[in-house]
Short mmCIF file of C-alpha atoms and ligand atoms in Angstrom, two decimals:
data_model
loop_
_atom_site.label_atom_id
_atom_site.label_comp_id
_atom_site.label_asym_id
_atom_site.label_seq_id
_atom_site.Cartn_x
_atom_site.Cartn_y
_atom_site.Cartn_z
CA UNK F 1 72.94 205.38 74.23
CA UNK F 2 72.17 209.20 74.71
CA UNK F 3 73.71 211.58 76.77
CA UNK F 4 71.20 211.12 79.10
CA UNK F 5 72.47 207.48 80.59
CA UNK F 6 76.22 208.74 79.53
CA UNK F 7 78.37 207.45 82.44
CA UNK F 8 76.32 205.51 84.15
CA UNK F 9 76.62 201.66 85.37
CA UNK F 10 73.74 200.20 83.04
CA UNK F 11 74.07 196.50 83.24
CA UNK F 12 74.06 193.71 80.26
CA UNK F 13 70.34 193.06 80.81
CA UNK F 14 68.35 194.61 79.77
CA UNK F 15 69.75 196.38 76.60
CA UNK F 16 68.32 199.78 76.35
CA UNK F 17 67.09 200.27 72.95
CA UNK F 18 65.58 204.21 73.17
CA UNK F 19 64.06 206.57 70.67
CA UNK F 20 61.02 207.89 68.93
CA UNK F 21 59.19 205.05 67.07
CA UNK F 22 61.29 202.32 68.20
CA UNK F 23 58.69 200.15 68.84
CA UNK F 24 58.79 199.47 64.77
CA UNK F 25 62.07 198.00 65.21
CA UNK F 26 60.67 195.11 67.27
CA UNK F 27 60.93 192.39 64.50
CA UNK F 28 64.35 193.01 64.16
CA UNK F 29 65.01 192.77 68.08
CA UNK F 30 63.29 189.45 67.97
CA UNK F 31 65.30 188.38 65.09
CA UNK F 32 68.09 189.35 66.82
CA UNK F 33 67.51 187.58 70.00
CA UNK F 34 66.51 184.59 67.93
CA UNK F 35 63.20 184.24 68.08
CA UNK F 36 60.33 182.77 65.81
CA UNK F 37 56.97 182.79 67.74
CA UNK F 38 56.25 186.17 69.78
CA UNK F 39 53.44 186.50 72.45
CA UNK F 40 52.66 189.68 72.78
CA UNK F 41 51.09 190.06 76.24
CA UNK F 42 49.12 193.28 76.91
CA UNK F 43 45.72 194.64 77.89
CA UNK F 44 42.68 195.73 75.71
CA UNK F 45 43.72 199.42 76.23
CA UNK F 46 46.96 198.98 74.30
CA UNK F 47 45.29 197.10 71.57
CA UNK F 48 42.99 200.30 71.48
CA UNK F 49 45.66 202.51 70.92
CA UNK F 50 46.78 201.14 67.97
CA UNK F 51 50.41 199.83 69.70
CA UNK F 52 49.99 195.83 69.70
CA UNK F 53 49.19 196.69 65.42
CA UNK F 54 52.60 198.58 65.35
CA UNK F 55 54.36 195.78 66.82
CA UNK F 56 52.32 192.98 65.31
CA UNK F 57 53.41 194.73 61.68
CA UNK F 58 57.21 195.13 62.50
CA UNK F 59 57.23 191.14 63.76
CA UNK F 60 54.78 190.30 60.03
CA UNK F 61 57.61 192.13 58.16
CA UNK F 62 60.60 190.44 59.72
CA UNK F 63 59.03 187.02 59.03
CA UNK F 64 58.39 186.04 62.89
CA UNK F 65 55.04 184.63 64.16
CA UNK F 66 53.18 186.60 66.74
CA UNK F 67 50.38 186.05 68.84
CA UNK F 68 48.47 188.41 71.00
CA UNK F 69 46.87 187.75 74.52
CA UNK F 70 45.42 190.63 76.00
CA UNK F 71 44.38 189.66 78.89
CA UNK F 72 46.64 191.70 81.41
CA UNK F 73 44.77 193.63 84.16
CA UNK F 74 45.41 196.03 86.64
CA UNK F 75 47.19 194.80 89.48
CA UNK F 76 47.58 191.32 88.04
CA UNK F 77 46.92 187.93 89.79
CA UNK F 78 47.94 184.14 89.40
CA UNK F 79 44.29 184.48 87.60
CA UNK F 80 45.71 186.48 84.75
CA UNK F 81 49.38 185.01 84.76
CA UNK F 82 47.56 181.70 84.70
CA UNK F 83 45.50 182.55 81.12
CA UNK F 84 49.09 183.87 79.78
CA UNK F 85 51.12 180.66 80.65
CA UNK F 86 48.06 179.10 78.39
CA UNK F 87 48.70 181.25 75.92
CA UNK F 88 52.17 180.85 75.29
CA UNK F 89 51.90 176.99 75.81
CA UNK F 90 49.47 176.74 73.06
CA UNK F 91 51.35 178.88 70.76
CA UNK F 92 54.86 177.42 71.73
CA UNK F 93 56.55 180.84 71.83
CA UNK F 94 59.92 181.00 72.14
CA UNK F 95 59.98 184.95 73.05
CA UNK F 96 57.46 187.06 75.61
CA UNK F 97 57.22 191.07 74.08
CA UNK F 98 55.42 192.77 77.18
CA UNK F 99 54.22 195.81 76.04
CA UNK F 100 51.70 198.23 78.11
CA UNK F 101 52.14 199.25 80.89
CA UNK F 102 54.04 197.90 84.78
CA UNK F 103 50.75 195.28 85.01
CA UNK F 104 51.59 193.61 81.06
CA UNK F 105 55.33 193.70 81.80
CA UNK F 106 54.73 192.09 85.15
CA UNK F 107 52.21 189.92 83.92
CA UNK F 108 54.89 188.72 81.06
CA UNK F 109 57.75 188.16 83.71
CA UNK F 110 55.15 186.37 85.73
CA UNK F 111 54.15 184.43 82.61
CA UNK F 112 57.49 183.66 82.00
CA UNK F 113 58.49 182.02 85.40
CA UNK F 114 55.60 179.58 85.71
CA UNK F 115 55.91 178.49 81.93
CA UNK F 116 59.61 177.16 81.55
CA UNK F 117 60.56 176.26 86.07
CA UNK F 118 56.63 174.74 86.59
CA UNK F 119 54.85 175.44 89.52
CA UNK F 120 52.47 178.33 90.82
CA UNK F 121 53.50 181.78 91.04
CA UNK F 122 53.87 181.42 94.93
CA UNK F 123 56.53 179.21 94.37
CA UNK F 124 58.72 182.08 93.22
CA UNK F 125 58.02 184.50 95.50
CA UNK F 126 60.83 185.78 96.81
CA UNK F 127 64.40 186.35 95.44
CA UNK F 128 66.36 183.35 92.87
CA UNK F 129 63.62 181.07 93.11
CA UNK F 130 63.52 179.68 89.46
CA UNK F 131 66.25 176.90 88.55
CA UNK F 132 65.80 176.59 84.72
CA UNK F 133 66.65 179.00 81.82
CA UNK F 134 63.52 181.56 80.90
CA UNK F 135 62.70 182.58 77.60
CA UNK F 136 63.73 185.68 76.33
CA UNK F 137 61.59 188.99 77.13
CA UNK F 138 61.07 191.77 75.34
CA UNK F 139 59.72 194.85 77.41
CA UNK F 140 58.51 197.98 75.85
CA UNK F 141 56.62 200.39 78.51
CA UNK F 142 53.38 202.70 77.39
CA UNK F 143 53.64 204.57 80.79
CA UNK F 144 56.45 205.92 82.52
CA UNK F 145 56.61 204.32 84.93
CA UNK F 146 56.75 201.34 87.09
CA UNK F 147 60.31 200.72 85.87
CA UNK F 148 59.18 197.42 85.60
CA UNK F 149 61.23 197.06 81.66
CA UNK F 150 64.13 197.17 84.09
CA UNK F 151 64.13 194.78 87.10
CA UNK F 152 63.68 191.61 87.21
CA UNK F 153 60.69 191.58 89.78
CA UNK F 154 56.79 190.57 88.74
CA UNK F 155 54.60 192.16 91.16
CA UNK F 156 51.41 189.05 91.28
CA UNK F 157 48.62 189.75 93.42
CA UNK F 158 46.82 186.78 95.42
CA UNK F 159 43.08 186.71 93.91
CA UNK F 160 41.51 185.70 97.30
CA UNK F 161 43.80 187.89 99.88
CA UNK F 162 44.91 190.36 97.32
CA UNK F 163 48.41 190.27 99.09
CA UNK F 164 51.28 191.17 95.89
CA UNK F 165 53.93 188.79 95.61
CA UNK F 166 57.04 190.42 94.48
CA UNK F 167 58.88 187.54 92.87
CA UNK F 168 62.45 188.27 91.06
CA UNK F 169 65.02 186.37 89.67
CA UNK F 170 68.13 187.78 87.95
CA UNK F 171 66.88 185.49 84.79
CA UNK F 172 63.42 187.15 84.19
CA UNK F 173 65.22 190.30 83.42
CA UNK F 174 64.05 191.36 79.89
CA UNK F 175 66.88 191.26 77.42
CA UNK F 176 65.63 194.28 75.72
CA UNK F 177 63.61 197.07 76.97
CA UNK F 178 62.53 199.23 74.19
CA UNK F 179 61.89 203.06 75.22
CA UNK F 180 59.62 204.65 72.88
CA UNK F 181 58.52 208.12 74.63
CA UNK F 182 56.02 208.29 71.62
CA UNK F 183 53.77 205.47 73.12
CA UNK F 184 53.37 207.31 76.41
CA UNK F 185 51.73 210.02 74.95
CA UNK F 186 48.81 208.34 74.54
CA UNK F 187 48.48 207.82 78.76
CA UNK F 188 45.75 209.25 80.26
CA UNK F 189 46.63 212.41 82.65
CA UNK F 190 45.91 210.27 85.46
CA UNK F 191 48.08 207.30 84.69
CA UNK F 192 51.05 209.94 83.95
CA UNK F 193 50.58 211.77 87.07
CA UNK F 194 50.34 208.37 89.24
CA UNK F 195 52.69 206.44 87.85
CA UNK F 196 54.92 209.38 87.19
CA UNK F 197 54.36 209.44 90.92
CA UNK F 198 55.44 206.29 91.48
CA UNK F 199 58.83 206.99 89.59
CA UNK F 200 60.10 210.07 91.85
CA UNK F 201 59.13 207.57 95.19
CA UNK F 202 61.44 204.78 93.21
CA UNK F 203 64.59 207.29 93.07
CA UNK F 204 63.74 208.71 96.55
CA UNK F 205 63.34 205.44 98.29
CA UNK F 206 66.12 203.62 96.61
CA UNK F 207 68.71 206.78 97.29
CA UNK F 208 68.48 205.18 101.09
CA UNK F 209 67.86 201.77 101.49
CA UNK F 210 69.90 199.63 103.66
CA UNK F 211 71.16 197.57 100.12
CA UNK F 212 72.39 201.40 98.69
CA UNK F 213 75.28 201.17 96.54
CA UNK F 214 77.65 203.13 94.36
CA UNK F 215 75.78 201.59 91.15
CA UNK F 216 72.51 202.41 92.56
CA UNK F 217 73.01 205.53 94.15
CA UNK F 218 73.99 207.07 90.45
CA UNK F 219 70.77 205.90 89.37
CA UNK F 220 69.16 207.15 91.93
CA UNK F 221 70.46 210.73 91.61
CA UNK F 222 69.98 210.45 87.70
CA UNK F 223 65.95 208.85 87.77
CA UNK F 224 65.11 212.18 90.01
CA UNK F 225 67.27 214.54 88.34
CA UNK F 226 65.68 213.80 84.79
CA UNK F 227 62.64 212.92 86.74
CA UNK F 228 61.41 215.51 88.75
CA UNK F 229 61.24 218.56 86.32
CA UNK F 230 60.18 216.20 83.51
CA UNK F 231 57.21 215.45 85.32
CA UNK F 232 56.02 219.12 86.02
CA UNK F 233 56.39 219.48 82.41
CA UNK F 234 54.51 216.48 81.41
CA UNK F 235 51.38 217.10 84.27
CA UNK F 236 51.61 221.21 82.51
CA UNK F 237 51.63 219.55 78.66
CA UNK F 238 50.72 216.03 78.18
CA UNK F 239 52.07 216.55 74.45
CA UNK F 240 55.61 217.85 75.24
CA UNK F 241 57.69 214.88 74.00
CA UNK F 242 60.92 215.69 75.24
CA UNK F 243 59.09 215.78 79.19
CA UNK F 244 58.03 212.91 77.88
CA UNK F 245 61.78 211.11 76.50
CA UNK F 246 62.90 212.56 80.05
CA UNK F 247 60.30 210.90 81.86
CA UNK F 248 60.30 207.67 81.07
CA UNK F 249 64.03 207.45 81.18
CA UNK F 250 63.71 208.41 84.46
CA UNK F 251 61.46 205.56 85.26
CA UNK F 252 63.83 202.79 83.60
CA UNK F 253 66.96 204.60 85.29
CA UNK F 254 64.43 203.92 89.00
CA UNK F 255 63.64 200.38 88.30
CA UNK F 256 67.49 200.12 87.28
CA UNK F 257 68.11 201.27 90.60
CA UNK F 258 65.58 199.14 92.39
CA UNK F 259 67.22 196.08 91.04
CA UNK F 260 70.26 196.80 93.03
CA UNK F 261 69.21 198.54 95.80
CA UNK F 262 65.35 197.56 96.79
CA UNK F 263 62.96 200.03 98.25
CA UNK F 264 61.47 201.09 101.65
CA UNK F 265 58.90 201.91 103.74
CA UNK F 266 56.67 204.19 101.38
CA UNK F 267 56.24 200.80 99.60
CA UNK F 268 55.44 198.79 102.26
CA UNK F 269 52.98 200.93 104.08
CA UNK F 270 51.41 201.33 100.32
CA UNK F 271 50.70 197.72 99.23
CA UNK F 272 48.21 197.50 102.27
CA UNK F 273 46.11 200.55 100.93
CA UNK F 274 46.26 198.97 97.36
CA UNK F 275 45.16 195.67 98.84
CA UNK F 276 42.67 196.93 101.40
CA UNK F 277 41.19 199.66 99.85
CA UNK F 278 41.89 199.58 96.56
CA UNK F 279 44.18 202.53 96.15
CA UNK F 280 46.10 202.99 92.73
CA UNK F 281 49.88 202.24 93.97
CA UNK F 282 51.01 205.49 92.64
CA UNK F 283 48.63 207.15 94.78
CA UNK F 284 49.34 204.87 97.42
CA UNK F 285 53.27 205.38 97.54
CA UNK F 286 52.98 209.17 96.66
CA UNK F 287 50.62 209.75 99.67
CA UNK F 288 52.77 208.16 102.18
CA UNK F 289 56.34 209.64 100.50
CA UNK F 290 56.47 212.41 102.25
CA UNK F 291 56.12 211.31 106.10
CA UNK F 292 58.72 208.22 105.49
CA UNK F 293 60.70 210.86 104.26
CA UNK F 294 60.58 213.24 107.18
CA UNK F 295 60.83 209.74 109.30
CA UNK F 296 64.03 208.53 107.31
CA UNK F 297 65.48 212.35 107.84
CA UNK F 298 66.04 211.61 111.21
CA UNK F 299 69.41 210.17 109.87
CA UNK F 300 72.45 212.38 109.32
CA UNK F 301 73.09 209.78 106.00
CA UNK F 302 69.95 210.22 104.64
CA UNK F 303 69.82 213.78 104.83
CA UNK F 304 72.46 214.10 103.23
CA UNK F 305 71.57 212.06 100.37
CA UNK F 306 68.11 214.24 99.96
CA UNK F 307 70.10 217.16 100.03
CA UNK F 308 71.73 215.88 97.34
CA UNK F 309 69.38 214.85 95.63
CA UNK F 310 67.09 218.21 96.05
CA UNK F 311 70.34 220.85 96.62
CA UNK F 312 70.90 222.89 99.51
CA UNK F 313 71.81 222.35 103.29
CA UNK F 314 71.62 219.24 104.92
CA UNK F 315 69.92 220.16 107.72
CA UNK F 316 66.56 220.63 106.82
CA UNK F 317 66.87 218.65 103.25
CA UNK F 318 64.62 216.06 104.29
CA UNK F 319 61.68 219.13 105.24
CA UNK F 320 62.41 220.33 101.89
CA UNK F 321 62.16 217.28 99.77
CA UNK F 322 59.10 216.03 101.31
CA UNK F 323 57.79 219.69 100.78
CA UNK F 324 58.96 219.27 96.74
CA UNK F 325 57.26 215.86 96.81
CA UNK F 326 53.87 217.12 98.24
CA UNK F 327 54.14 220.09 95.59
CA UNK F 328 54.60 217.38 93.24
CA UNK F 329 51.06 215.56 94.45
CA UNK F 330 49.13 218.74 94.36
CA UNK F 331 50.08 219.29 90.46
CA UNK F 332 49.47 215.72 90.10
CA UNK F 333 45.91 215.92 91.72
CA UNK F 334 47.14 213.17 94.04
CA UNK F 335 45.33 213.33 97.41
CA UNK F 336 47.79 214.11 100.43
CA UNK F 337 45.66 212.32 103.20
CA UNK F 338 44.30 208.59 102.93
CA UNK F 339 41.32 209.81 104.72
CA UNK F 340 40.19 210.58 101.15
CA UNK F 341 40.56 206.77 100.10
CA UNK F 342 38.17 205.83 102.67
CA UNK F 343 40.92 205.08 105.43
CA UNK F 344 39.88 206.38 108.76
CA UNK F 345 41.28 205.72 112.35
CA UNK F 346 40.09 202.33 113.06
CA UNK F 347 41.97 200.82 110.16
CA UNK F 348 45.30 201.94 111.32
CA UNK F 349 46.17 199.03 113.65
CA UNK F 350 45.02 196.74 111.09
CA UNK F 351 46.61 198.10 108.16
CA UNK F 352 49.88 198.60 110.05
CA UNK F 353 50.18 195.43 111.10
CA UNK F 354 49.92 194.16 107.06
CA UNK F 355 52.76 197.13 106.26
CA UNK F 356 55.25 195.80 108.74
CA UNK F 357 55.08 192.48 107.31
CA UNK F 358 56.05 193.72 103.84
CA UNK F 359 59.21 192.66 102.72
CA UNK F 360 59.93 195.87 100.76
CA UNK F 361 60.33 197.56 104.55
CA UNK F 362 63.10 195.55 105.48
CA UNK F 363 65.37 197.73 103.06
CA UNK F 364 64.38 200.73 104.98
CA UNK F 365 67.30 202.53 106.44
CA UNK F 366 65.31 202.96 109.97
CA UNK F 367 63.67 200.19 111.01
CA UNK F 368 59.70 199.92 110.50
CA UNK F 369 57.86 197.88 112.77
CA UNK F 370 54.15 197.84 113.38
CA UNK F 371 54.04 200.75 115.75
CA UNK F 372 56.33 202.58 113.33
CA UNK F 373 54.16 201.83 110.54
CA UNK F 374 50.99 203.00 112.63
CA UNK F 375 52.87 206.13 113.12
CA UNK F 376 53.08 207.04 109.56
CA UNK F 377 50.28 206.62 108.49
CA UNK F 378 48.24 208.33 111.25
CA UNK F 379 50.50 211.50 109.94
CA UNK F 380 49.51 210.82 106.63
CA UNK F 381 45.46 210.49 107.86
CA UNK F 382 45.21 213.44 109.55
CA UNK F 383 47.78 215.42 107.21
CA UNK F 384 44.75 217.68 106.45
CA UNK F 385 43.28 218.57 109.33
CA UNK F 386 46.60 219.07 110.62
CA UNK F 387 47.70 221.87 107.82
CA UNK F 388 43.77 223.15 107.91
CA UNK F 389 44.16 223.56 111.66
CA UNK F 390 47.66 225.40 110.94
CA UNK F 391 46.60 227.71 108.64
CA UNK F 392 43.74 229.00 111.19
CA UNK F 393 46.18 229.89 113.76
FE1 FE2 J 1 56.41 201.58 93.02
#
């Protein structure tokens, strides 16, 4: 463990196995964990880069069977989860290695749910769904990140309504997540900036929610810590591998602290873009950060969490963080108003609706209803013509 997790409350699952190149001890890990037959589940992208051959050689050399489907997608459906359970029926594998990015590690954890309890995805959407034993997982990220290498939730998307079903259960943690900062550096820019994106609004939201704890407050504080100046160094030089190391520690420490203390209404106001209009969820989350921030701030406890989380005074810490976040989008190239993802006024009503029905909102630390939800993201619409209008005057 580096100094960089020193002190904090990691949990059994998953075992953190971090450093440059670790991805070529993955034989040994599945040795370890007893394995004979690996899926690898991933998407033609990885395959591209040359990281399912890494991890296909290290299994060869430690004498254990592998498999690859490749088949993962962006925001995965029963569709793709569906093909995977296939897969790993066929090949009777007795370990899952997810390795790409959140969509093959979700798409793994997804796999693994429907192939040893039964059933459709839907079943286990939802919290502690699954009865039976899974089989062990293996996650190693290529972005950083969705955090997904450490919860235990697999974000599956409805083909026909495109509605995401979170579904988690304590048993589809992975047993190992391998960090290898070396893989990320072959992310595009834009996949670093969104899901790096995605990572801050992970540590922000989860430094609030109703579920906040002592556990998840640390790694909270630690995810943006590490986080946010690692990912101004990353956007400034893709090939800086310590930003890098940083950065996607960050993201494990923010799905580490999703696991135990859920997330808020940035998410839920989010999935409805992603689902409506197709928004990337980084984008999606980073655009509405900043209002459910200024919304949560309201709250003498959750200003005083941002201001501990971004320094200073209380008072006006939740003004300030929201400012740091919306600094962070411009670097990023992340658009500020949903008007630029096609979103205009008559949508609102609609698309609130859909956000105050997300489950992820119910963690909020100020409650988010329909009209609440409306709200934000009218301030989020007209976020530009607002600060065009103020910088006439
Ligand atoms: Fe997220």
């Amino acid at each position: 463990m580096n100094d960089a997790t020193h002190n904090l409350p990691l949990p059994d699952k998953p075992r953190l196995v971090i450093g440059d190149g670790a991805i070529d001890r993955i034989g040994e890990l599945a040795i370890e964990l007893g394995a004979q037959r690996a899926l690898v589940i991933t998407d033609p992208h990885i395959v591209a880069a040359g990281h399912v051959a890494r991890a296909q050689r290290s299994l060869d050399a430690a004498g254990v069977n592998e498999q690859v489907f490749d088949g993962a997608i962006e925001n995965p459906t029963t569709i793709e989860v569906d093909r995977a359970v296939e897969a790993a029926r066929g090949f009777d594998a007795d370990l899952l290695i997810g390795l790409g990015g959140g969509s093959s590690m979700d798409t793994a954890k997804g796999c693994n749910f429907v192939l040893t309890n039964g059933g459709r995805m839907s079943d286990y959407w939802g919290v502690g769904k699954a009865t039976e034993p899974m089989l062990p997982l293996i996650a190693v990220p290529t972005t950083a990140g969705t955090g997904s290498e450490c919860q235990s939730f697999a974000l599956i998307s409805d083909p026909q309504t495109h509605v995401k079903m979170a579904c988690g259960d304590a048993k589809a943690l992975a047993a190992v997540a391998v960090l290898d900062a070396e893989l990320t550096l072959t992310q595009p820019r834009r996949v670093a900036a969104d899901t790096g994106i995605d990572t801050i609004a992970h540590a922000v939201e989860t430094a609030v929610t109703l579920k906040k704890n002592d556990a998840s407050w640390a790694l909270s504080r630690r995810a943006f810590a590490l986080g946010s100046p690692a990912l101004r160094r990353v956007l400034a030089d893709g090939d800086d591998l310590a930003a890098r190391r940083d950065m996607q520690l960050a993201a494990a420490l923010a799905g580490m602290a999703i696991e135990r203390s859920m997330l808020g209404a940035a998410h839920a106001c989010a999935n409805p873009l992603t689902a409506e209009f197709g928004v990337v969820h980084g984008e999606a989350v980073g655009a509405m950060l900043p209002a459910v921030v200024r919304f949560n701030g309201e709250l003498a406890e959750c200003r005083a969490a941002y201001a501990a989380l971004v320094g200073g005074d209380e008072r006006d810490a939740a003004a300030r963080l929201a400012g740091s976040v919306e600094s962070l989008l411009a670097l990023a190239g992340v658009p500020r108003s949903i008007a630029e993802h096609g979103v205009s006024e008559n949508d609102l009503d609609r698309l609130a609706v859909a956000a105050a029905e997300q489950w992820t909102g119910t963690f909020n630390p100020r409650a988010v209803d329909a009209g609440v939800c409306r709200a934000l993201y009218e301030s989020v619409l007209t976020e530009n013509d607002r600060r065009a209008g103020a910088a006439r005057v």
